[in-house]
mmCIF file of C-alpha atoms in Angstrom:
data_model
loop_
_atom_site.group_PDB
_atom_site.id
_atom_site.type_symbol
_atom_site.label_atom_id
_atom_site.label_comp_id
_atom_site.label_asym_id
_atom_site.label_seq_id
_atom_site.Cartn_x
_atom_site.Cartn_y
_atom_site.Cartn_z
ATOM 1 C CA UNK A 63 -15.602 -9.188 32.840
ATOM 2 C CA UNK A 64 -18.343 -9.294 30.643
ATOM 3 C CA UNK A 65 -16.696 -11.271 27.943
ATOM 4 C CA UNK A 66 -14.339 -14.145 27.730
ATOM 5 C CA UNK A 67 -11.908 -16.370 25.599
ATOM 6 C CA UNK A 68 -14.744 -18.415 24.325
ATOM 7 C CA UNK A 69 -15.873 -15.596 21.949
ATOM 8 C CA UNK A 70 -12.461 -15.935 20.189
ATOM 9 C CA UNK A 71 -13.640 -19.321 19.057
ATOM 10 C CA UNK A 72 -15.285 -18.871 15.816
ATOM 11 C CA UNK A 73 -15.314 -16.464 12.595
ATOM 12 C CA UNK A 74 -15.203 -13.477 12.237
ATOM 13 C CA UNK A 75 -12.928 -13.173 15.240
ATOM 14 C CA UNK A 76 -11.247 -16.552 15.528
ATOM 15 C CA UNK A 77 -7.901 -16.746 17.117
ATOM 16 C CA UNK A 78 -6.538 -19.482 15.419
ATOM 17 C CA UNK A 79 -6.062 -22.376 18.274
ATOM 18 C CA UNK A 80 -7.549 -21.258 20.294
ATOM 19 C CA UNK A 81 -10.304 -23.966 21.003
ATOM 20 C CA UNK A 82 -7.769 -26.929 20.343
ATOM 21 C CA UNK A 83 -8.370 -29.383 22.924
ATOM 22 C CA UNK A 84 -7.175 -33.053 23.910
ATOM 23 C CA UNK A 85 -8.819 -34.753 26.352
ATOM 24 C CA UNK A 86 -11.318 -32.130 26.976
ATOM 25 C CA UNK A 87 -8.179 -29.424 28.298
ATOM 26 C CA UNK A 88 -6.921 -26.933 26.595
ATOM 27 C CA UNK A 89 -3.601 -27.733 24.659
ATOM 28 C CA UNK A 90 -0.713 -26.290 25.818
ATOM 29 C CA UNK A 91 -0.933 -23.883 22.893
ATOM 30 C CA UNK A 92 -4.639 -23.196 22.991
ATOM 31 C CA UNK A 93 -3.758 -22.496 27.189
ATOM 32 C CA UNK A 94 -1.375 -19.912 26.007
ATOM 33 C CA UNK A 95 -3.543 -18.248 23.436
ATOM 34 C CA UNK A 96 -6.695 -18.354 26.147
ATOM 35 C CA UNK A 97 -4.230 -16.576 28.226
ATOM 36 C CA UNK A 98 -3.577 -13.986 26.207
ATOM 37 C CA UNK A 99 -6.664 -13.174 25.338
ATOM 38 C CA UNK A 100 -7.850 -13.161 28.795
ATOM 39 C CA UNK A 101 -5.400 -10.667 29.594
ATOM 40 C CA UNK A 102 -6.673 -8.531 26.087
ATOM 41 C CA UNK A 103 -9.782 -8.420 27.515
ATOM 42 C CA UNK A 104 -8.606 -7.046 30.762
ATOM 43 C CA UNK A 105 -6.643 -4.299 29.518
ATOM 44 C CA UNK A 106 -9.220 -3.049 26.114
ATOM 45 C CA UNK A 107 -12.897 -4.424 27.913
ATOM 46 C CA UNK A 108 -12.991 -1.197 30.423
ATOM 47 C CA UNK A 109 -11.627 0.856 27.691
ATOM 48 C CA UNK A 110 -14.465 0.408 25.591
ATOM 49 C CA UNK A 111 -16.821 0.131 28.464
ATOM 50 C CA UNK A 112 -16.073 3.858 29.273
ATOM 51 C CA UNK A 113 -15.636 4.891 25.518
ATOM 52 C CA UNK A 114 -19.304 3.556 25.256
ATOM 53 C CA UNK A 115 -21.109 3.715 28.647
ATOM 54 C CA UNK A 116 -19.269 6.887 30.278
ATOM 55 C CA UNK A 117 -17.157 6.720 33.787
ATOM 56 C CA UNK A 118 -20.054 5.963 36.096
ATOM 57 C CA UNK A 119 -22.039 3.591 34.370
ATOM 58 C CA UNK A 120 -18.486 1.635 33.275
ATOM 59 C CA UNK A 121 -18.022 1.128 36.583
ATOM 60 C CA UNK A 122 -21.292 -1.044 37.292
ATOM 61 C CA UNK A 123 -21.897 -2.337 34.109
ATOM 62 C CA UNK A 124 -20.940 -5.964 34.994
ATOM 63 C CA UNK A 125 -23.892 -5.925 37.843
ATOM 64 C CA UNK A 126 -26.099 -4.635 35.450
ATOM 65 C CA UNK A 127 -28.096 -7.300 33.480
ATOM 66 C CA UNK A 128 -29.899 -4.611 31.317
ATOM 67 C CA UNK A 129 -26.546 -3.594 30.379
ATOM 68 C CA UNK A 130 -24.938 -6.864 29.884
ATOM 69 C CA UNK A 131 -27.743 -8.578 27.421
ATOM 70 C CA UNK A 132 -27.283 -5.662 25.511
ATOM 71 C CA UNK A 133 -23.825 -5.848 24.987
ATOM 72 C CA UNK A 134 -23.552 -10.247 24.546
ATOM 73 C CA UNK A 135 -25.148 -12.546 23.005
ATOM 74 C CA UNK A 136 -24.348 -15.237 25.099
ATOM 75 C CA UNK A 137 -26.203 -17.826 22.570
ATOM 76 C CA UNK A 138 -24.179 -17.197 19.750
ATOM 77 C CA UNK A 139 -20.764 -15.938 21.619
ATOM 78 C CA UNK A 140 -20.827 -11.998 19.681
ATOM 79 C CA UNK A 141 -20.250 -8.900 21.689
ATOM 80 C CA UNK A 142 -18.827 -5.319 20.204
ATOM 81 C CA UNK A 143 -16.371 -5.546 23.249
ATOM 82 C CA UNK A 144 -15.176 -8.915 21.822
ATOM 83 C CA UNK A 145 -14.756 -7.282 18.549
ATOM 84 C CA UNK A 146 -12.713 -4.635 20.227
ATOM 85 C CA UNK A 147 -10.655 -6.386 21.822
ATOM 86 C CA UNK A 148 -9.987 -8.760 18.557
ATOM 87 C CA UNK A 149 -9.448 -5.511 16.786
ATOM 88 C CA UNK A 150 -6.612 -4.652 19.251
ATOM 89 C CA UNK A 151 -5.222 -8.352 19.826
ATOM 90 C CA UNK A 152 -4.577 -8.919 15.726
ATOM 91 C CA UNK A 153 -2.787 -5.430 15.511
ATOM 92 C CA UNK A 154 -0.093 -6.279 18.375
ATOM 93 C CA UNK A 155 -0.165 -10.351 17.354
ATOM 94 C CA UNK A 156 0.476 -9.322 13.225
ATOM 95 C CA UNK A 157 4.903 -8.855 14.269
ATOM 96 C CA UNK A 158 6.776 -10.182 16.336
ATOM 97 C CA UNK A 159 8.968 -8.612 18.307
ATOM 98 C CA UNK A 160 12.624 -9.539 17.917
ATOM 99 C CA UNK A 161 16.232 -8.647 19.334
ATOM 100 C CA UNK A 162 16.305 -6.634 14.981
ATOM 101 C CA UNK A 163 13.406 -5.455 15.578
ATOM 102 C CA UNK A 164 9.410 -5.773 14.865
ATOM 103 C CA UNK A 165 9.384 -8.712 12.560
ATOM 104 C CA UNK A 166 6.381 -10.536 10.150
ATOM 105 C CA UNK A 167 6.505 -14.408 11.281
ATOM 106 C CA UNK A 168 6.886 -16.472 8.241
ATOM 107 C CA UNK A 169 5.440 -20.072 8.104
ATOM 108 C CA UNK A 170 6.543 -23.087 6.460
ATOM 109 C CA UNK A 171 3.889 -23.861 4.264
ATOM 110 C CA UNK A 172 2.011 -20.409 4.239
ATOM 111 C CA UNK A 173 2.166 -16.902 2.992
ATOM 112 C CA UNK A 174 1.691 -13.628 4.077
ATOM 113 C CA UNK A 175 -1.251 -11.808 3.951
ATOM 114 C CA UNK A 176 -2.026 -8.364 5.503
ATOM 115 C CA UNK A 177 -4.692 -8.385 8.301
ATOM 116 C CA UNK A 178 -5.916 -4.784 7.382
ATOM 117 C CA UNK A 179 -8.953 -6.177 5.417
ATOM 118 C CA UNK A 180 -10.130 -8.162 8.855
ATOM 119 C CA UNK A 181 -9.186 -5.939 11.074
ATOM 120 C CA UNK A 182 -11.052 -3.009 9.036
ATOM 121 C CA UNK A 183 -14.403 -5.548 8.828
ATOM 122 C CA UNK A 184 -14.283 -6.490 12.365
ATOM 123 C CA UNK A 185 -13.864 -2.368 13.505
ATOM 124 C CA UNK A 186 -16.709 -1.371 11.400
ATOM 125 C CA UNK A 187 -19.063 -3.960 12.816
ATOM 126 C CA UNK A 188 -18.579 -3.072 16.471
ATOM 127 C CA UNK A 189 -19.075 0.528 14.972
ATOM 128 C CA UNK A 190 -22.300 -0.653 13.900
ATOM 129 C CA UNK A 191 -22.925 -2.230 16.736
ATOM 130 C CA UNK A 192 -22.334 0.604 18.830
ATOM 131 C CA UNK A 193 -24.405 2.481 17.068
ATOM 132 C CA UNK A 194 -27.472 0.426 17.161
ATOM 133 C CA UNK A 195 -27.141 0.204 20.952
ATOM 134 C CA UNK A 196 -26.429 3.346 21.986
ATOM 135 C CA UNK A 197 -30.364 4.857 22.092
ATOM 136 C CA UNK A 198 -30.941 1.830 24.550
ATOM 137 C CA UNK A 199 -27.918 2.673 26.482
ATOM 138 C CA UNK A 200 -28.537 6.511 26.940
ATOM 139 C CA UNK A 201 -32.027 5.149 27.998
ATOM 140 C CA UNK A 202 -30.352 3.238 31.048
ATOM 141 C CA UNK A 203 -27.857 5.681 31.667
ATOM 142 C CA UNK A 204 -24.849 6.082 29.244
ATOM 143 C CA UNK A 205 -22.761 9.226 28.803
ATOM 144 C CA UNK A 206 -20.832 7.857 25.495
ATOM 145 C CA UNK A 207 -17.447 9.889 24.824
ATOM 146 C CA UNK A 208 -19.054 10.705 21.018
ATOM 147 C CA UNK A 209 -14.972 12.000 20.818
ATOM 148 C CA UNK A 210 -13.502 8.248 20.790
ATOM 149 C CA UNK A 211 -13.162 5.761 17.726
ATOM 150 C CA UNK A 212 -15.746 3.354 18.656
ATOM 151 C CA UNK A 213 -18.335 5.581 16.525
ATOM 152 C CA UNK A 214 -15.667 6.293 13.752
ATOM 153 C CA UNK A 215 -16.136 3.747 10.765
ATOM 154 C CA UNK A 216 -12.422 3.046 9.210
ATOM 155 C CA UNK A 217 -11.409 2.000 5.995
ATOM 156 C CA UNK A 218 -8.509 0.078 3.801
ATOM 157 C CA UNK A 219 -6.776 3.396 3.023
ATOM 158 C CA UNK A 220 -6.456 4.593 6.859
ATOM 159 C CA UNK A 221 -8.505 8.139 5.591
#
């Protein structure tokens, strides 16, 4: 994989807990969460890789360190894949599912807020993102499917 969990660990796509820790290990929370993004990033990270790169060149991508610096900045943890893969983590994490039915999780202290404006921020700048790289990638190679949401900007009203 070209990303991990540790570019879940700050704004814009923090997953709350994620980077708790005692005694320099994960807690047993921040284990689960690391979990599931790890497996988030196996299922959407090839996704986007072909959306973006095209069959073939998906295929390598990991191998190919042109390829990779474009698409992390290990330095500073950002990656449009990450921001993918947020994207598609807050969307299925917003409910829970229950035996009644898809349900909003309520907490104690807290209210609820809708996750459309983060989720719509976080889309459009791995749109951006996208956009900006895709010269360089057609230069090494890329067949992008122009056809597929990763070049389609959304907004709060779903239009």
């Amino acid at each position: 994989m070209i990303i991990d969990n540790t570019y879940f660990e700050k704004d814009p796509i923090y997953i709350s807990g994620i980077a708790n820790r005692k005694d320099d290990k994960p807690t047993a929370l921040a284990q689960a969460l690391i979990d599931s993004a790890n497996s988030y990033i196996a299922i959407y990270e090839p996704r986007f890789l072909r959306n973006l790169l095209g069959e073939a060149l998906a295929e390598t991508a990991e191998e190919n360190p042109q390829i990779v610096a474009l698409l992390r900045d290990e330095a500073v943890k950002t990656s449009p894949i990450a921001n993918y893969v947020y994207f598609y983590w807050l969307r299925t994490h917003t409910t829970v599912g229950t035996p009644a039915g898809e349900k909003v999780q309520r907490g104690e202290y807290s209210n609820e807020a809708s996750p459309r404006i983060r989720a719509v921020e976080v889309w459009n700048d791995m749109v951006r993102q996208c956009c900006v790289l895709r010269p360089k990638l057609v230069e090494l190679g890329a067949v992008p499917d122009y056809c597929s949401a990763i070049f389609e900007p959304a907004n709060l009203f779903g239009l």
